[in-house]
XYZ file of C-alpha atoms in Angstrom:
530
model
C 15.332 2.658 3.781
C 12.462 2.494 1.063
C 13.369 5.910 -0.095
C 16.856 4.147 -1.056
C 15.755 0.741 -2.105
C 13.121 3.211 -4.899
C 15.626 4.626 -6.152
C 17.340 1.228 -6.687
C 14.216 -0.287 -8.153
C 13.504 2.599 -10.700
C 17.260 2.196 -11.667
C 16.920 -1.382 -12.738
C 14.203 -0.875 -14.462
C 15.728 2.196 -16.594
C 17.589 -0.186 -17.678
C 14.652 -1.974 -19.744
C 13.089 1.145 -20.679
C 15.348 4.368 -19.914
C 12.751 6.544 -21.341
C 10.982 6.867 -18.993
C 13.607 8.262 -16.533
C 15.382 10.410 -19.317
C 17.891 9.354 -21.978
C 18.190 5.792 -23.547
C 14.515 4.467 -24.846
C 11.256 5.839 -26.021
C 8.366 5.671 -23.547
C 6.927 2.180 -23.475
C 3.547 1.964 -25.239
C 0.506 3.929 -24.145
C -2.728 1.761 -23.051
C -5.417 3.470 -24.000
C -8.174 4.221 -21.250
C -11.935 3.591 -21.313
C -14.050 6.865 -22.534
C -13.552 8.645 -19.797
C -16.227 12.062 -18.789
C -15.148 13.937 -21.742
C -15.931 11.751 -24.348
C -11.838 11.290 -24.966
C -9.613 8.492 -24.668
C -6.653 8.990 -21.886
C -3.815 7.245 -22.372
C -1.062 5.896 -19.695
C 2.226 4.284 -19.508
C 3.515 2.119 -16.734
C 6.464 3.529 -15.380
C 7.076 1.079 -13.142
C 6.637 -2.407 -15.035
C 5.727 -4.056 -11.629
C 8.479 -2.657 -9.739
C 6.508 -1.465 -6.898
C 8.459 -0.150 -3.813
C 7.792 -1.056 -0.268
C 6.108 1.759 1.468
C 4.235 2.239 4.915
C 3.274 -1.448 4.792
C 1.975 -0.617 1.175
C 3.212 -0.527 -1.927
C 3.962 2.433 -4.396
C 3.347 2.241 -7.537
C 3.766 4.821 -10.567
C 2.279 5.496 -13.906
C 3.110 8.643 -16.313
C -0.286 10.178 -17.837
C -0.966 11.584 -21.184
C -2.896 14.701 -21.125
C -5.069 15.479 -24.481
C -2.200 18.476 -25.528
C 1.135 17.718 -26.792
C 3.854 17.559 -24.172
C 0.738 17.470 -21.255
C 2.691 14.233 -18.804
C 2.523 13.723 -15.604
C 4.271 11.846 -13.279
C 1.374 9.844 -11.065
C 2.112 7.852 -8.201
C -0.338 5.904 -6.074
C 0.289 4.323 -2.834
C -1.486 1.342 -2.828
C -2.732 -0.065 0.578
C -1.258 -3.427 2.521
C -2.662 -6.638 0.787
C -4.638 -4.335 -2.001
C -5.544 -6.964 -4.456
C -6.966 -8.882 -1.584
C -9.116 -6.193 -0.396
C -10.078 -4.994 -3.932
C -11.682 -8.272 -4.108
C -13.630 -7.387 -0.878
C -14.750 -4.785 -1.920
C -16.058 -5.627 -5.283
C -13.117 -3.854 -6.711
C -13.843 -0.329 -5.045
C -11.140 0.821 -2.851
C -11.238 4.441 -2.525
C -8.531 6.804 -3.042
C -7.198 10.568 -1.862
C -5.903 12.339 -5.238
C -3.400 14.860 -3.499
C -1.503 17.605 -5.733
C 1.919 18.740 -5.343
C 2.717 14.954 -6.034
C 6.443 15.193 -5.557
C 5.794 16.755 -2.208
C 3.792 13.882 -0.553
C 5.786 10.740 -0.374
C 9.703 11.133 0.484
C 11.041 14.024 2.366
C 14.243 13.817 -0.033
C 11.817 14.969 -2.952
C 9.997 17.451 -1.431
C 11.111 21.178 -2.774
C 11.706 22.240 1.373
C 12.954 18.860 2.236
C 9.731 18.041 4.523
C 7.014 15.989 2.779
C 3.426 15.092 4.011
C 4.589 11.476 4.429
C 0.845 10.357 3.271
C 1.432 6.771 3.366
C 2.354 6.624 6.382
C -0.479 8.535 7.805
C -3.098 6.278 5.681
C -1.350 2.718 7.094
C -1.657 4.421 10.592
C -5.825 5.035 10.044
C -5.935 2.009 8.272
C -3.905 0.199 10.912
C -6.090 1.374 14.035
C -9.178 0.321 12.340
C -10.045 4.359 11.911
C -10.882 4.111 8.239
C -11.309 1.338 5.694
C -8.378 0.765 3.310
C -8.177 3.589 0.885
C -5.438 4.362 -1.815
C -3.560 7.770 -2.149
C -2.635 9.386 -5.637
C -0.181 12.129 -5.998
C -0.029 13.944 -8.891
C 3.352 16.022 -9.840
C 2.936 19.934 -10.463
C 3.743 21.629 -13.920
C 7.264 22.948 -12.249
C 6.827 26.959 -13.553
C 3.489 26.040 -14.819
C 2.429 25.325 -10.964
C 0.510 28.809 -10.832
C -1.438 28.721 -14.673
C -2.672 25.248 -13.720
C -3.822 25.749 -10.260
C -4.944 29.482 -9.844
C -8.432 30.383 -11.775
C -6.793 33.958 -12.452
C -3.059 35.229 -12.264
C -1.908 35.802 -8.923
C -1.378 39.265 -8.962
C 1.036 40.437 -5.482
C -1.766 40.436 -2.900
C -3.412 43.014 -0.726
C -0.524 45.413 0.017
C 1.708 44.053 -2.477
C 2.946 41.704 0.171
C 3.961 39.108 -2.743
C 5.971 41.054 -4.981
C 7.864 38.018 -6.693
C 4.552 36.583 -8.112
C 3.764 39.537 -9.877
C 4.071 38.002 -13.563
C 3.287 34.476 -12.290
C 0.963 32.816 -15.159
C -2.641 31.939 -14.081
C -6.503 30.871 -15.659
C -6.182 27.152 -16.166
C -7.275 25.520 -13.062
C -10.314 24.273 -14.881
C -8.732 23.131 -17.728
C -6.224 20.948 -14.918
C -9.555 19.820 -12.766
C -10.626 18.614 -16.012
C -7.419 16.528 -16.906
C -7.424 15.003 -13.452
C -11.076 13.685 -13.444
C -11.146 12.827 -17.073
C -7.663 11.707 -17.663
C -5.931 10.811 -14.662
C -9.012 9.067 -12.641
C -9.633 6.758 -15.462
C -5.484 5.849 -15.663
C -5.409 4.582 -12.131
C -8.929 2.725 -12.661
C -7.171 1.216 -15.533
C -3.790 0.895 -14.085
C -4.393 -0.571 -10.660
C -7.480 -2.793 -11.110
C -9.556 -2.427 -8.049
C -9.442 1.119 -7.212
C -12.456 2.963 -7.258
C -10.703 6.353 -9.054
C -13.501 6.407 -11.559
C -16.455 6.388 -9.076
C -17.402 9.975 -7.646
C -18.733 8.414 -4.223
C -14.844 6.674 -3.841
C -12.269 9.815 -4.665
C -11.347 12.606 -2.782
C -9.199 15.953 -3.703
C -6.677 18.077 -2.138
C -4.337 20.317 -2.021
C -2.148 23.159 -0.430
C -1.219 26.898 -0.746
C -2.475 27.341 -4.569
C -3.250 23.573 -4.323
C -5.944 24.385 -1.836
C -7.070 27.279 -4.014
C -7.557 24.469 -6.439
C -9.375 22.167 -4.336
C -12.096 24.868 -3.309
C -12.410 25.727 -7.247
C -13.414 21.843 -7.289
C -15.711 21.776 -4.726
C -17.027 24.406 -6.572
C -16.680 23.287 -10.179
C -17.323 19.556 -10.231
C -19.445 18.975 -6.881
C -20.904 16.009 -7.837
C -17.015 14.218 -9.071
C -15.863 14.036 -5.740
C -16.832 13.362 -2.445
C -14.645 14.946 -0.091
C -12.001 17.896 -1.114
C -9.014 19.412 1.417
C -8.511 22.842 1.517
C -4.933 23.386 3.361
C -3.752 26.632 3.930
C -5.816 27.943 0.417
C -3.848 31.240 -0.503
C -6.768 33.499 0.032
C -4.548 36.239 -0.622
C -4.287 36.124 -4.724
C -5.994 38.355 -7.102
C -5.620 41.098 -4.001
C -8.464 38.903 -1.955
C -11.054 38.654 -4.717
C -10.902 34.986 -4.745
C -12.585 34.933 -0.803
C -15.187 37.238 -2.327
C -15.935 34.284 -5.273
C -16.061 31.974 -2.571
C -18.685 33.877 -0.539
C -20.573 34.633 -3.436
C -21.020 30.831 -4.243
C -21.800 30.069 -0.870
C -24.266 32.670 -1.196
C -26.402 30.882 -3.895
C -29.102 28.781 -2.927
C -28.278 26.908 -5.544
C -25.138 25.357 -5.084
C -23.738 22.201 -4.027
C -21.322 21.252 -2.518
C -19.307 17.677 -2.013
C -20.274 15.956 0.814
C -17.478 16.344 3.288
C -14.731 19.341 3.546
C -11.212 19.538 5.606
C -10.330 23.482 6.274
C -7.293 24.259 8.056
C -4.353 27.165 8.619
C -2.400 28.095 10.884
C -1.881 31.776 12.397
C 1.575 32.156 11.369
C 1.086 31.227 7.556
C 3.216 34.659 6.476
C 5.560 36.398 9.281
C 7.654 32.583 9.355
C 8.994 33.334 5.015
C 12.501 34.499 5.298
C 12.730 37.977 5.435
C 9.530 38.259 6.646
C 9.388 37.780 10.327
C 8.011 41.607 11.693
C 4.483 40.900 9.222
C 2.275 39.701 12.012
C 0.098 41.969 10.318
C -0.669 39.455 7.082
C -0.780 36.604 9.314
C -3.637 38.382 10.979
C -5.321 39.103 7.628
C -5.096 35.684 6.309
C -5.877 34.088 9.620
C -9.545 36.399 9.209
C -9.747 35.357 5.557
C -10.042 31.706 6.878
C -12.277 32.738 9.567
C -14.736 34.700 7.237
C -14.496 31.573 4.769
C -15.339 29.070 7.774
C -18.223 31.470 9.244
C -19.687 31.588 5.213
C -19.635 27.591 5.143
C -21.606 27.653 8.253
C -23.772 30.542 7.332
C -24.683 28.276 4.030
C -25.804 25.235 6.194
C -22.614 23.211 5.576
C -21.169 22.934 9.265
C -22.317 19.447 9.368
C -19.658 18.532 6.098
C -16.788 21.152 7.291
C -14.541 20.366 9.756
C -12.293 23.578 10.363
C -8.631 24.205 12.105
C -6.678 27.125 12.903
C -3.991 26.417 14.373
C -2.033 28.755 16.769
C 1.322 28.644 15.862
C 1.312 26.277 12.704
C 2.792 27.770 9.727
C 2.898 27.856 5.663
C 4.595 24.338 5.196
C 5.005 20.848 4.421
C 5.689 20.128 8.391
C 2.242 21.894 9.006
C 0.301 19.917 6.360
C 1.599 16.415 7.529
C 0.800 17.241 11.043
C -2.756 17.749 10.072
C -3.110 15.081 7.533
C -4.494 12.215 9.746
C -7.061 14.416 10.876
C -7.914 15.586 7.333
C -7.736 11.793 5.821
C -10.308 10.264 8.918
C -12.749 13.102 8.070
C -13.091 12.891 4.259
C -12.651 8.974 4.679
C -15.593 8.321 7.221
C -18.293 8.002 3.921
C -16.329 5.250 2.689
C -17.187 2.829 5.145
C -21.037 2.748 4.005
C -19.489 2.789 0.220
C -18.479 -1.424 0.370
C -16.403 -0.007 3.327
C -13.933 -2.737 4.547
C -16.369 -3.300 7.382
C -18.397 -5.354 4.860
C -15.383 -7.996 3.925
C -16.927 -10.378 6.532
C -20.219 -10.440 5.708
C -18.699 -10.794 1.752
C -16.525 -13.166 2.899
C -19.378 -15.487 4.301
C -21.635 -14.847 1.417
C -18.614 -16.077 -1.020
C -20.050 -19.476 -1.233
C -22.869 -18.430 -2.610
C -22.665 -15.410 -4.672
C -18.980 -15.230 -5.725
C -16.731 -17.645 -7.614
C -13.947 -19.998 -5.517
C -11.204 -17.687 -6.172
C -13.011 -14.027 -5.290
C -13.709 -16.162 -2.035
C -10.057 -17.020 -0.719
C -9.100 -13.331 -1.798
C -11.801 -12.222 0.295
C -10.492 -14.808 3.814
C -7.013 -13.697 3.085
C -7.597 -10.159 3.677
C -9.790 -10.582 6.054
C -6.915 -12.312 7.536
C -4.791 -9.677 7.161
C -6.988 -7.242 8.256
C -7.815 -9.009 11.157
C -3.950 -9.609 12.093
C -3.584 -5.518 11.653
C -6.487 -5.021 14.048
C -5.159 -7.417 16.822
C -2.043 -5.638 17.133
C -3.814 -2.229 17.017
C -6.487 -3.123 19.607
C -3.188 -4.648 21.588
C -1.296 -1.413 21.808
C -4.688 0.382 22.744
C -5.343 -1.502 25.387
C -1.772 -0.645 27.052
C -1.322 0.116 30.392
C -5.285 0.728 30.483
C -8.181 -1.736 31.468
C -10.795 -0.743 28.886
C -10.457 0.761 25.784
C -11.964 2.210 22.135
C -10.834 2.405 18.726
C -10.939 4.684 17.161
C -9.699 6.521 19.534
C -12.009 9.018 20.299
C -15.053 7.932 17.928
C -17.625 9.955 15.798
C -21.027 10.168 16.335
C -22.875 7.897 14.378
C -19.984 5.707 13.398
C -19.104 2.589 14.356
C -16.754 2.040 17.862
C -14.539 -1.183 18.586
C -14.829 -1.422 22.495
C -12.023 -3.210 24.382
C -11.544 -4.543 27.766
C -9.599 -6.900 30.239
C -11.743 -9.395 32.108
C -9.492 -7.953 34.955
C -10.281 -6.676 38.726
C -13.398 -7.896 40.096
C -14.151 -10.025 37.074
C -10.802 -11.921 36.577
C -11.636 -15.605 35.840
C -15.017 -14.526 34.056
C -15.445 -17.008 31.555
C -18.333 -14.300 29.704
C -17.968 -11.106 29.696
C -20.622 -8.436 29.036
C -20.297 -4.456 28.476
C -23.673 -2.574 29.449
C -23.167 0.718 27.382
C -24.917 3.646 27.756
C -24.474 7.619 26.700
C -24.132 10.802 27.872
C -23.991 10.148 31.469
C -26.072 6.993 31.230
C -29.618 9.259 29.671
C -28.740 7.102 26.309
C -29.385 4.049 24.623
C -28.074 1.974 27.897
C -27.920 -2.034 26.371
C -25.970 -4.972 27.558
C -23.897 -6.019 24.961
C -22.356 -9.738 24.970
C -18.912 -9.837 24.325
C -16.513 -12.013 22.522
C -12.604 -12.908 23.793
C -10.059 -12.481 21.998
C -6.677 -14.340 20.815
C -4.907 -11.893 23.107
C -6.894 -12.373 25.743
C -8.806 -9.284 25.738
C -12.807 -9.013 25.185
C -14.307 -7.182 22.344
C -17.473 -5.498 21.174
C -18.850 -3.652 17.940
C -21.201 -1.465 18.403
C -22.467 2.054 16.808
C -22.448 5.557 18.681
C -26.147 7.257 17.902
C -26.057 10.381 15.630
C -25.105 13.303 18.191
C -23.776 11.250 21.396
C -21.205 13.138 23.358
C -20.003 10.632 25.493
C -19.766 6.779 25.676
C -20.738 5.352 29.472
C -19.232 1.631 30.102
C -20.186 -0.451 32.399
C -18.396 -4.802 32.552
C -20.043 -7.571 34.164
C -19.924 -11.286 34.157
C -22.472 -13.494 32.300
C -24.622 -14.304 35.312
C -24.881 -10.307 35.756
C -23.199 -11.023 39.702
C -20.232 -8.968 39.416
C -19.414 -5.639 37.721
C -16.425 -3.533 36.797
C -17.284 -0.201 36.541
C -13.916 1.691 37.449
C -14.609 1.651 41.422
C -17.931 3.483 41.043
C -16.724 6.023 38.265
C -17.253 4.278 35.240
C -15.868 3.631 31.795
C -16.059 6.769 29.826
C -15.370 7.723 26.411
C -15.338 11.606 25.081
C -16.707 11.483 21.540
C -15.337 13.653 18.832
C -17.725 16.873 18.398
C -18.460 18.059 15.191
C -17.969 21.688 15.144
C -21.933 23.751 15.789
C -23.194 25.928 13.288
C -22.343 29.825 13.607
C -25.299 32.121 14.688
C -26.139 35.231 12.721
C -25.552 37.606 16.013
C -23.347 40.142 14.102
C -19.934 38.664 16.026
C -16.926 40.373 13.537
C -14.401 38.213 12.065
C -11.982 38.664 14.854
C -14.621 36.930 17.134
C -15.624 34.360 14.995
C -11.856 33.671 15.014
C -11.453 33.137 18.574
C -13.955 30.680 18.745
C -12.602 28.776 15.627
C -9.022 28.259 17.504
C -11.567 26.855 20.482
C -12.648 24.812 18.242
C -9.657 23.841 16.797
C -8.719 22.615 20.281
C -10.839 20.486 20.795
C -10.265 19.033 17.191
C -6.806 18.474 18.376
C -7.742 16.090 20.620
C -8.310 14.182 17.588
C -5.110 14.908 15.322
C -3.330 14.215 18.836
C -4.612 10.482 19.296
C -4.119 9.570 15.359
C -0.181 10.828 15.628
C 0.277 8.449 18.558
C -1.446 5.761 16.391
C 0.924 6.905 13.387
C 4.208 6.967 15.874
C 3.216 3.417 17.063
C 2.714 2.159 13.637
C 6.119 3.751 12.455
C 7.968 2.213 15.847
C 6.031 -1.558 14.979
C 7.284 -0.969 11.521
């Protein structure tokens, strides 16, 4: 499939430049980069010449950055979203993107050290597909190989509390901020450069992430650089090196009154992170320790006023792997991507779109119609499949609070023939905002409604009726009714121990699931239409 046809594509074009695939060729030239932060030049080579591969309705693309120290290149790929140049344009050339580490792990199964990857493109086209999030780009940036641990631990490992990782006893360590500083200052302004249109040089428009000692890295840059990102994913962070000292850094910095933090965080591990390594299997005992590290971690967040930017997941059962991650990356990706709709979001491409005449040239106007086209075609067939089976409908599928909700419904039952169609919406068992909405039919045939949930709604109440007001649909006297996602409530100081504060994290980690659950069908169905 595209995994095969990639490998194809990169061997036809080692044959123009076999440098950059080993033997044959030197590298082709270096473009040199804008200043970037640092007051340095970073410099890039295209490593694909414009042979992009077919990906996830996407395309991937791949560039090889040049750090400031002699042999310092990286492989960097970027999975650009479907009809990118068209919604760059849109957007006034701001499309957001996810910078991920453990690059060769996030893509292709085939690549991925344990043979499972977080298949990231496919779980961006499935948000992007539903409507869930506005298009957004994702960058994966290889590891250093045996170098992993120096550039993303603060501090050498060390074995752990009780010695429990005796193999990373000399593993290197102390240059995570040197390698925070070559991805914001060196490989953020490449992919600006690269792949006109992407926002990777804009704070408000990137995001950071990571697993294992990638998520130890992406705390230390919520930590270190605050204000250069606006969202960071912590998954499974190996609380366990330097024998649990790096929890107590965390807690201290959570501590200070001081500090800031980016605006939105993703948290999650599962409670069998340790006894499911080979050899390994009777050590219940760590996976209770490192399950309570997350749990002290998530109670400290809340403790420091952040619940409102943390959303937290322990999962029962999930363990220490690329299978884990992926599972939990839709859930991760809508929560650090919700910002980006009020950042020239994609919502806006109509309203640019109709202002084109006016305030942009001829040909910034048809790129804006033809993804709006596009984007409108994806839509169709998302709202379509939601509206399966099932007379009313929302998208997302179980919205946020405060966000914007794409109600659906069949001018079916009591009102089939209605030539208008109304939706009287209320909230939380009709105590709410109650409006009658007008609402506008579809190609399918369906009816259709924006509106916006208000900031802490719990439930959406949906009522149909006919222009004239004379007939109603309101599910036989039980109503339309929508659960909306709840964002997790901030811990109380009443002296609960970490075991208890545990417990109700995997509550609330249920209820998340809800969630994570809805975005994998939307994932599976955009796989099967694919």
């Amino acid at each position: 499939g595209d995994a095969r046809a990639h490998r194809a594509r990169r061997a036809r074009c080692a044959g123009m430049f076999g440098g950059v695939f080993g033997g044959g060729t030197s590298l082709p030239p270096a473009v040199p980069v804008p200043l970037n932060s640092a007051g340095a030049r970073a410099q890039w080579s295209m490593a694909d010449e414009g042979c992009g591969v077919p990906l996830a309705g996407g395309t991937l693309r791949e560039i090889t950055v040049h750090g400031p120290c002699e042999g310092n290149s990286r492989r960097v790929r970027a999975w650009l979203p479907p009809a990118f140049g068209s919604a760059a344009a849109a957007m006034r050339g701001r499309v957001p993107v996810l910078l991920l580490l453990d690059g060769q792990n996030v893509f292709y199964d085939e690549e991925s050290y344990s043979g499972s990857s977080w298949r990231a493109a496919e779980a961006a086209s499935a948000l992007i597909a539903a409507g869930a999030a506005p298009p957004f780009a994702v960058a994966a940036i290889d590891n250093a190989g045996a170098r992993r641990p120096y550039e993303y631990l603060p501090y050498r490992p060390g074995m752990g509390p009780g010695d429990m990782r005796p193999e990373a006893a000399d593993w290197p360590g102390g240059g995570i901020s040197e390698h925070l500083g070559f991805v914001l200052d060196h490989v953020a302004p490449a992919l600006a450069e690269a792949f006109p249109g992407l926002g990777a040089n804009e704070p408000a428009l990137r995001a950071f992430g990571g697993s294992s000692f990638g998520g130890v890295a992406a705390l230390h840059m919520a930590m270190e650089r605050p204000d250069d990102v606006a969202a960071c994913i912590f998954e499974s962070p190996s609380f366990w090196v330097e024998e649990g000292r790096l929890l107590e850094r965390v807690k201290t910095r959570l501590s200070s009154v001081d500090a800031r933090w980016p605006a939105r965080m993703y948290i999650a591990m599962g409670t069998k992170e340790y006894s499911t390594r080979e050899g390994s299997e009777d050590r219940h005992d760590l996976d209770d320790m490192l399950s309570r590290m997350y749990g002290e971690c998530v109670a400290w967040m809340g403790g420091a006023g952040l619940s409102a930017r943390v959303r937290s997941n322990l999962v029962k059962g999930a363990t220490h792997s690329e299978e884990a991650w992926a599972k939990r990356l839709p859930e991760a990706a809508l929560w650090v991507a919700q910002p980006w709709w009020g950042v020239e979001g994609a919502m806006r491409a109509a309203e640019l779109a109709a202002a084109a005449a006016d305030t942009f040239c001829v040909d910034i106007g048809r790129a804006a119609n033809d993804y709006l086209e596009a984007r409108d075609e994806a839509l169709q067939a998302a709202e379509a499949r939601a509206l399966d089976d099932v007379r009313a409908a929302v998208l997302p599928p179980q919205p946020l609070p405060g966000k914007v909700v794409r109600l659906l419904a069949w001018a079916d039952g009591p009102l089939a023939g209605a030539e208008e169609m109304h939706a009287q919406v209320g909230f939380d068992g009709w105590s709410a905002a109650i409006s009658r909405l007008p609402m506008e039919k579809q190609g399918g045939g369906y009816w259709a409604v924006t509106l916006r949930a208000p900031e802490g709604a719990r439930e959406l109440n949906v009522a149909f009726t006919d222009g004239e007001g004379e007939r109603w649909d309101n599910a036989e006297g039980k109503d339309y009714n929508f659960a909306l996602a709840a964002l997790p409530a901030p811990p109380v100081d009443d002296g609960l121990t970490a075991e208890a504060r545990i417990g109700a994290a995997i509550a609330g980690a249920a209820r998340e699931a809800r969630i994570a659950a809805a975005l994998a069908d939307a994932a599976q169905r955009n796989g099967a239409a694919q």
